[in-house]
Amino acid sequence: EYAAEIGVTGRVTIDGKSRPPPIIVDGDTGYGGAPNVLRTVSALGDAGAAAITIEDQAFPKKCTVAAGSGIRIVDRDEAVARVRGALGARDSYNRRRGRSPWAGPWIVARTDCRMAYGFDEALERCLRFEELGAEVIYAENLQSVEEYERLRSALDRSTVTMIAQVQETTDKPLLTTKEIGELGYDLALFGVTPLQCVVGALEATAIEFFRRDETGAMVGTGIIGDGKGPDSSRIAVSDFATLKGVVGFDELADFETEFPCS
């Protein structure tokens, strides 16, 4: 648990140096017990997190969508106690630093119980989290637009809410940010979508590399932009200068110029 917490905290600290806040960080389960919840919230607050998610899975947690009905969830009382502890940890963190107890980071209270215990239990947990004063309410893996509508209508209009989606099949499109807003939600999380796009691009690239003509000869050159390959039109390829900028070549070159050594 401690190793997992340190890994998350380290990534937030590194990422926070390269882009401005706000950063919402997944605090998972809080990593076990009141002392670890306090340490998690404090460490992520020091690292620059604007908000921290605390959820009701049993540790070690799994991807909710992948686990389906096999997801392991703590009981409602434990879920409520965990969120209460996170809110208390945040307030304590701020008091120790001479700030208002409510200065931040926000606590995102998350339930993953939909597939294990049903929608009604997910709704009840969200209502309890709202009563505690969690700044953001988040129910993972609801099964329809109607369920999202029911959750939103049951919560106070001033409560900040979030929807997270995973593209499970290509024939089930994700809700757009506009549609999410029209449902009354404030935040849209596309946590896996960029990775799915990367995997899709790698797959399409591999197909193009091995493309053959009618004689069986490999003619996979469309990947570099000649427009002849059947899949090349849907493969976005950056130029090398852009690639160098993204991975930090320019910064490295400047450093080598200022501090030459062998």
PDB file of C-alpha atoms in Angstrom, residues 13 16 36 38 90 94 120 145 153 158 220 227:
ATOM      1  CA  THR A  13       4.956  15.937  -8.177  1.00  0.00           C
ATOM      2  CA  GLY A  16       2.877  19.214 -11.579  1.00  0.00           C
ATOM      3  CA  ASN A  36      -2.661   6.116   5.608  1.00  0.00           C
ATOM      4  CA  LEU A  38      -4.161  11.159   6.379  1.00  0.00           C
ATOM      5  CA  ARG A  90      -7.923  17.458   4.236  1.00  0.00           C
ATOM      6  CA  ASN A  94      -4.907  22.750   5.961  1.00  0.00           C
ATOM      7  CA  ASP A 120     -29.977   1.903  -5.800  1.00  0.00           C
ATOM      8  CA  VAL A 145     -28.016   7.529 -19.534  1.00  0.00           C
ATOM      9  CA  SER A 153     -31.738  14.580 -10.191  1.00  0.00           C
ATOM     10  CA  SER A 158     -25.186  22.810  -6.370  1.00  0.00           C
ATOM     11  CA  GLY A 220       3.532  -0.956 -46.427  1.00  0.00           C
ATOM     12  CA  GLY A 227      -2.017   8.188 -49.108  1.00  0.00           C
TER      13      GLY A 227
END
